[in-house]
């Protein structure tokens, strides 16, 4: 009988860790903040890693360089914690060969055709860092700058407020843009990202967070066994240079139909048959333009670990990317190099190339107005 009581107690504690709706016990409810020296830039600027952790061990580690999330620790169904975002264990790799692991992206996430903007009949030429196109903010986007970080820790939540001012004509963009991005975690294993920005000159703005997830916590495993559900009913088809064609296509009866849970492996197979997209998924799934509406747009489950990630956003699109890495290019801290399909991204954002497509949701941020958006990644166990 005593053994049965002990087993029941263990089950209740594990249930507490994995399910916020479970009965709450008298466990400590404290948030913790720690900082670590993570190196320095070539200009001798110190790089600091900030770590926020809740009472169950869930937490994120963030660099003041690029707003990069280096680790996201979350429990599996047995309560064992593991990091579920790809990254590096040293600053040199982030600085020299980072495919945007964990980074903040801006001023404009995704691609802008030919790096060209027209704002009120004024032409702007952005930097061209992806062939002839502009990608993820240019040669030195938000992922490569030093952010000012202000931590705030309370009993039930903790946050890091990141601030940066992008100067007029930085990477070709007009306007002095003041940006704040707040990373927040709570006791229910939610990671909330709040974006705010103002400008003194009409400009475009479209930020995102570029973490690569692998819910197994084993970065030598592919993510093809992850079961994905995406509720949008349309996606943006691409041309050969990964620029949207300017039309919406329904997902039904295609490889892009994730309205019911599907493994990544099953849909990748269909995608290759339909379009010969050797790179896999790198597409924007689209939905309503009501940016005051925080809605659930995606869910990913990894059965072996029991981990589930839900995604909520006010943004009108999400880029689903199944990473394809060149051989022996990106060192894996768990040994060797990252291989193809060892991470996936769900980057909430406006639609790619929206400044050059009149029918797409506007990315214009006018002088004197404030940009606001929110994304939540919620983690649980089954």
Coordinates of C-alpha atoms in Angstrom, one line a residue:
X1 CA 0.0 0.0 0.0
X2 CA 2.9 2.4 0.8
X3 CA 4.4 1.7 -2.6
X4 CA 1.0 2.6 -4.3
X5 CA 0.9 5.9 -2.4
X6 CA 4.4 6.8 -3.5
X7 CA 3.6 6.0 -7.1
X8 CA 0.4 8.1 -7.0
X9 CA 2.4 11.1 -5.5
X10 CA 4.9 10.9 -8.3
X11 CA 2.2 10.8 -10.9
X12 CA 0.5 13.9 -9.4
X13 CA 3.8 15.8 -9.4
X14 CA 4.5 14.9 -13.0
X15 CA 0.9 15.9 -13.9
X16 CA 1.6 19.3 -12.3
X17 CA 4.7 19.8 -14.4
X18 CA 2.9 19.0 -17.7
X19 CA -0.6 20.2 -17.3
X20 CA -1.5 23.7 -16.0
X21 CA -5.1 22.6 -15.4
X22 CA -4.0 19.9 -12.9
X23 CA -4.5 20.5 -9.1
X24 CA -1.8 22.8 -7.7
X25 CA 0.4 21.6 -4.8
X26 CA 2.5 23.5 -2.4
X27 CA 5.6 23.7 -4.7
X28 CA 7.8 26.8 -4.8
X29 CA 6.5 29.5 -7.1
X30 CA 9.5 31.6 -7.9
X31 CA 11.1 32.9 -11.1
X32 CA 14.8 33.0 -11.4
X33 CA 17.2 35.2 -13.4
X34 CA 20.8 34.5 -14.1
X35 CA 23.4 36.0 -16.4
X36 CA 26.5 34.5 -18.0
X37 CA 29.4 36.0 -19.9
X38 CA 29.1 34.6 -23.5
X39 CA 32.1 36.2 -25.1
X40 CA 32.7 39.5 -27.0
X41 CA 32.4 40.9 -30.5
X42 CA 35.4 41.8 -32.6
X43 CA 34.9 45.3 -31.4
X44 CA 35.3 44.1 -27.7
X45 CA 31.6 44.5 -27.0
X46 CA 30.6 42.1 -24.2
X47 CA 28.0 39.5 -25.0
X48 CA 25.8 38.4 -22.1
X49 CA 23.4 35.5 -21.9
X50 CA 20.3 36.1 -19.8
X51 CA 18.4 33.1 -18.5
X52 CA 14.8 33.1 -17.1
X53 CA 13.5 30.0 -15.4
X54 CA 10.2 29.2 -13.7
X55 CA 9.6 26.9 -10.7
X56 CA 9.3 23.8 -12.8
X57 CA 12.5 24.4 -14.7
X58 CA 11.0 25.7 -17.9
X59 CA 13.0 28.7 -19.2
X60 CA 14.7 30.5 -22.0
X61 CA 18.3 31.8 -22.4
X62 CA 18.8 34.9 -24.5
X63 CA 21.8 36.8 -25.9
X64 CA 22.0 40.6 -26.1
X65 CA 23.4 39.9 -29.5
X66 CA 20.6 39.5 -32.0
X67 CA 18.1 38.8 -29.3
X68 CA 19.1 35.2 -29.9
X69 CA 17.4 32.4 -27.9
X70 CA 20.2 30.0 -27.2
X71 CA 18.1 27.5 -25.2
X72 CA 14.5 26.8 -24.4
X73 CA 14.2 24.2 -21.6
X74 CA 10.9 22.3 -21.3
X75 CA 9.9 19.0 -19.7
X76 CA 8.8 15.8 -21.4
X77 CA 6.0 13.6 -20.1
X78 CA 8.3 12.2 -17.4
X79 CA 9.4 15.7 -16.2
X80 CA 12.8 15.5 -17.7
X81 CA 14.0 18.8 -19.0
X82 CA 15.7 19.3 -22.4
X83 CA 16.6 22.1 -24.7
X84 CA 14.2 22.1 -27.7
X85 CA 15.8 24.9 -29.9
X86 CA 18.8 24.6 -32.2
X87 CA 21.8 26.7 -31.5
X88 CA 25.5 26.9 -30.5
X89 CA 27.4 26.8 -27.3
X90 CA 29.8 29.6 -28.2
X91 CA 29.6 33.1 -29.6
X92 CA 32.0 32.7 -32.5
X93 CA 29.7 30.3 -34.3
X94 CA 26.7 32.6 -33.8
X95 CA 28.8 35.5 -35.3
X96 CA 30.4 33.6 -38.2
X97 CA 27.9 30.9 -39.4
X98 CA 24.4 31.4 -38.0
X99 CA 21.4 30.5 -40.2
X100 CA 19.3 32.8 -38.0
X101 CA 19.3 30.2 -35.1
X102 CA 17.0 31.7 -32.4
X103 CA 17.4 35.2 -33.7
X104 CA 15.1 38.3 -33.8
X105 CA 14.5 39.2 -37.5
X106 CA 13.9 42.7 -38.8
X107 CA 13.3 45.2 -40.1
X108 CA 11.5 43.0 -42.5
X109 CA 11.2 39.2 -42.1
X110 CA 11.4 37.0 -45.2
X111 CA 12.0 38.3 -48.7
X112 CA 11.5 41.6 -50.5
X113 CA 11.7 41.2 -54.3
X114 CA 14.8 42.9 -55.7
X115 CA 15.2 44.8 -52.5
X116 CA 12.9 47.5 -53.8
X117 CA 10.4 49.6 -51.9
X118 CA 7.9 52.3 -53.0
X119 CA 6.5 54.4 -50.1
X120 CA 4.3 57.3 -51.2
X121 CA 5.9 57.3 -54.7
X122 CA 9.4 57.5 -53.2
X123 CA 11.7 54.7 -54.3
X124 CA 14.0 53.0 -51.8
X125 CA 16.7 50.5 -52.5
X126 CA 17.4 47.9 -49.7
X127 CA 20.5 45.8 -49.4
X128 CA 20.5 42.7 -51.5
X129 CA 21.8 39.8 -49.4
X130 CA 19.9 36.8 -51.0
X131 CA 20.9 36.9 -54.6
X132 CA 19.2 40.0 -56.0
X133 CA 16.6 40.0 -53.2
X134 CA 16.5 41.4 -49.7
X135 CA 16.1 38.8 -46.9
X136 CA 15.5 39.1 -43.1
X137 CA 16.6 42.7 -42.8
X138 CA 19.7 42.6 -45.0
X139 CA 23.4 42.1 -44.3
X140 CA 23.2 43.4 -40.8
X141 CA 19.6 42.9 -39.6
X142 CA 18.3 42.8 -36.1
X143 CA 19.9 39.3 -35.7
X144 CA 23.4 40.9 -35.8
X145 CA 23.1 44.0 -33.6
X146 CA 23.5 44.5 -29.8
X147 CA 20.3 45.0 -27.9
X148 CA 19.8 46.7 -24.6
X149 CA 18.2 44.2 -22.2
X150 CA 16.2 45.1 -19.1
X151 CA 15.1 42.1 -17.0
X152 CA 12.1 42.1 -14.7
X153 CA 11.4 39.2 -12.3
X154 CA 8.2 38.6 -10.3
X155 CA 6.7 35.6 -8.6
X156 CA 4.5 34.4 -11.4
X157 CA 6.2 35.8 -14.5
X158 CA 9.6 37.1 -15.7
X159 CA 10.6 39.1 -18.7
X160 CA 13.4 40.5 -20.8
X161 CA 12.8 43.8 -22.5
X162 CA 15.0 44.2 -25.5
X163 CA 15.5 47.7 -27.1
X164 CA 17.2 48.8 -30.2
X165 CA 17.1 51.9 -32.4
X166 CA 17.5 51.3 -36.2
X167 CA 18.9 54.4 -37.7
X168 CA 17.5 56.1 -40.8
X169 CA 18.8 54.4 -44.0
X170 CA 20.1 51.3 -42.1
X171 CA 20.2 48.6 -44.8
X172 CA 18.3 51.1 -47.0
X173 CA 15.2 51.5 -44.8
X174 CA 13.8 55.0 -44.2
X175 CA 13.1 56.4 -40.8
X176 CA 14.7 56.2 -37.3
X177 CA 12.9 53.1 -35.9
X178 CA 12.7 52.6 -32.2
X179 CA 12.0 48.9 -31.4
X180 CA 11.2 47.0 -28.2
X181 CA 10.7 43.3 -28.0
X182 CA 9.7 41.7 -24.7
X183 CA 10.3 38.0 -24.1
X184 CA 8.1 36.8 -21.2
X185 CA 7.7 33.4 -19.5
X186 CA 5.2 32.4 -16.8
X187 CA 4.5 29.4 -14.5
X188 CA 2.3 27.8 -17.2
X189 CA 5.2 27.3 -19.6
X190 CA 4.2 30.0 -22.0
X191 CA 6.7 32.1 -23.9
X192 CA 5.2 35.4 -25.0
X193 CA 6.8 37.8 -27.4
X194 CA 5.5 41.4 -27.6
X195 CA 6.7 43.6 -30.4
X196 CA 6.5 47.4 -30.3
X197 CA 7.9 50.0 -32.7
X198 CA 7.6 53.7 -33.6
X199 CA 9.2 55.7 -36.5
X200 CA 9.8 59.3 -37.4
X201 CA 9.3 58.6 -41.1
X202 CA 7.0 56.3 -43.0
X203 CA 8.6 52.9 -43.3
X204 CA 7.8 49.2 -43.5
X205 CA 8.1 46.9 -40.5
X206 CA 7.7 43.1 -40.2
X207 CA 9.5 41.4 -37.3
X208 CA 9.6 37.8 -36.3
X209 CA 11.4 35.2 -34.1
X210 CA 13.5 32.6 -36.0
X211 CA 13.9 29.7 -33.5
X212 CA 14.4 26.2 -34.9
X213 CA 12.4 23.7 -32.9
X214 CA 13.1 20.0 -32.3
X215 CA 10.8 18.8 -29.5
X216 CA 12.7 15.6 -29.0
X217 CA 15.6 17.6 -27.5
X218 CA 17.9 15.3 -29.4
X219 CA 19.5 17.3 -32.3
X220 CA 20.8 14.2 -34.0
X221 CA 17.2 13.2 -34.6
X222 CA 15.2 14.4 -37.6
X223 CA 11.9 16.3 -37.0
X224 CA 10.0 14.2 -39.6
X225 CA 8.1 12.3 -36.9
X226 CA 6.7 15.5 -35.4
X227 CA 2.9 15.8 -36.0
X228 CA 1.9 19.3 -37.2
X229 CA -1.4 21.0 -37.4
X230 CA -1.9 24.3 -39.2
X231 CA -5.4 25.8 -39.4
X232 CA -4.9 28.3 -42.3
X233 CA -6.8 27.3 -45.4
X234 CA -4.5 29.1 -47.9
X235 CA -0.8 29.4 -48.5
X236 CA 1.4 31.5 -50.8
X237 CA 2.8 29.7 -53.8
X238 CA 6.4 30.7 -54.7
X239 CA 8.4 31.2 -57.9
X240 CA 11.8 29.6 -58.4
X241 CA 13.5 32.4 -56.3
X242 CA 11.2 31.8 -53.3
X243 CA 9.2 35.0 -54.0
X244 CA 5.4 34.8 -53.6
X245 CA 3.6 34.8 -57.0
X246 CA 1.0 37.2 -55.6
X247 CA -1.8 34.8 -55.4
X248 CA -3.4 32.6 -52.6
X249 CA -3.8 28.9 -53.1
X250 CA -6.1 26.6 -51.1
X251 CA -4.3 23.9 -49.1
X252 CA -7.0 21.3 -49.5
X253 CA -5.9 18.1 -51.4
X254 CA -2.2 19.3 -51.4
X255 CA 1.0 18.7 -49.4
X256 CA 0.2 22.0 -47.6
X257 CA -3.0 20.6 -46.0
X258 CA -2.2 20.4 -42.3
X259 CA -5.7 21.2 -41.1
X260 CA -5.7 17.7 -39.5
X261 CA -2.5 16.6 -37.7
X262 CA 0.0 15.2 -40.2
X263 CA 3.6 14.1 -39.8
X264 CA 6.2 16.2 -41.5
X265 CA 7.5 13.1 -43.2
X266 CA 4.2 12.3 -44.9
X267 CA 3.7 15.9 -46.2
X268 CA 7.4 16.3 -47.3
X269 CA 6.8 13.2 -49.5
X270 CA 3.8 14.7 -51.1
X271 CA 5.6 18.0 -51.6
X272 CA 8.4 16.4 -53.5
X273 CA 5.9 14.6 -55.7
X274 CA 3.9 17.8 -56.4
X275 CA 6.5 20.4 -56.9
X276 CA 10.1 18.9 -56.6
X277 CA 10.8 21.4 -53.9
X278 CA 14.1 19.9 -52.8
X279 CA 14.5 22.4 -49.9
X280 CA 11.2 21.2 -48.3
X281 CA 8.7 23.6 -46.8
X282 CA 9.6 27.2 -46.7
X283 CA 6.1 28.7 -47.3
X284 CA 3.9 31.3 -45.7
X285 CA 0.5 30.0 -44.5
X286 CA -2.0 32.9 -44.4
X287 CA -5.2 33.8 -42.5
X288 CA -7.2 36.9 -41.4
X289 CA -5.8 40.4 -41.2
X290 CA -7.4 41.3 -37.9
X291 CA -4.3 42.1 -35.9
X292 CA -6.2 42.6 -32.7
X293 CA -7.2 39.0 -32.7
X294 CA -4.9 36.6 -30.8
X295 CA -5.7 33.2 -32.3
X296 CA -4.3 29.7 -32.2
X297 CA -2.8 29.0 -35.6
X298 CA -0.6 25.9 -35.1
X299 CA 0.1 22.9 -32.9
X300 CA 3.0 20.5 -33.0
X301 CA 3.2 17.2 -31.1
X302 CA 6.2 14.8 -30.6
X303 CA 4.8 11.5 -29.5
X304 CA 8.0 9.9 -28.1
X305 CA 8.7 12.7 -25.7
X306 CA 5.0 13.7 -25.2
X307 CA 5.9 17.4 -25.8
X308 CA 3.4 19.6 -27.5
X309 CA 3.9 23.2 -28.7
X310 CA 0.9 25.5 -29.5
X311 CA 1.3 28.8 -31.4
X312 CA -0.9 31.8 -31.0
X313 CA -0.4 35.1 -32.8
X314 CA -2.0 38.4 -34.0
X315 CA 0.1 38.3 -37.2
X316 CA -1.6 37.5 -40.6
X317 CA 0.8 34.8 -41.5
X318 CA 3.3 32.1 -40.4
X319 CA 6.3 30.8 -42.3
X320 CA 6.6 27.1 -41.9
X321 CA 10.2 26.1 -42.6
X322 CA 11.7 22.6 -42.5
X323 CA 15.4 23.3 -42.4
X324 CA 17.7 21.9 -45.0
X325 CA 21.4 22.3 -44.0
X326 CA 24.5 21.9 -46.1
X327 CA 26.6 19.0 -45.0
X328 CA 29.2 19.7 -42.2
X329 CA 28.3 23.4 -42.2
X330 CA 26.7 24.1 -38.8
X331 CA 28.3 22.5 -35.7
X332 CA 26.0 20.6 -33.4
X333 CA 26.9 21.1 -29.7
X334 CA 25.6 17.6 -29.1
X335 CA 28.2 16.2 -31.5
X336 CA 29.1 16.5 -35.2
X337 CA 27.1 18.8 -37.4
X338 CA 23.4 19.6 -37.8
X339 CA 21.8 17.5 -40.5
X340 CA 18.9 18.1 -42.8
X341 CA 15.5 18.1 -41.1
X342 CA 16.8 18.5 -37.5
X343 CA 14.7 21.6 -36.9
X344 CA 11.5 23.4 -38.0
X345 CA 10.5 27.0 -37.8
X346 CA 7.0 28.6 -37.3
X347 CA 7.8 32.3 -37.9
X348 CA 4.8 34.4 -37.3
X349 CA 4.9 37.4 -39.6
X350 CA 3.3 39.6 -42.3
X351 CA 3.3 38.1 -45.8
X352 CA 6.6 38.0 -47.7
X353 CA 7.1 40.8 -50.2
X354 CA 3.9 42.5 -49.0
X355 CA 5.3 46.0 -49.8
X356 CA 5.3 45.1 -53.5
X357 CA 1.9 43.4 -53.5
X358 CA -1.1 45.7 -53.3
X359 CA -3.4 42.8 -52.4
X360 CA -1.3 41.6 -49.5
X361 CA -1.8 43.0 -45.9
X362 CA 0.0 46.3 -45.6
X363 CA 3.4 46.4 -43.9
X364 CA 3.5 50.2 -43.7
X365 CA 4.2 51.8 -40.4
X366 CA 3.5 55.5 -40.6
X367 CA 5.3 58.2 -38.6
X368 CA 3.8 58.9 -35.2
X369 CA 1.9 55.5 -35.1
X370 CA 2.9 52.5 -33.0
X371 CA 3.3 49.0 -34.3
X372 CA 2.1 46.2 -32.0
X373 CA 1.9 42.5 -32.3
X374 CA 2.1 39.4 -30.0
X375 CA 3.1 35.8 -30.5
X376 CA 2.8 33.0 -27.9
X377 CA 4.5 29.6 -27.9
X378 CA 2.9 27.4 -25.2
X379 CA 4.5 24.1 -24.1
X380 CA 2.8 21.2 -22.4
X381 CA 3.1 17.4 -22.2
X382 CA 0.9 14.5 -23.0

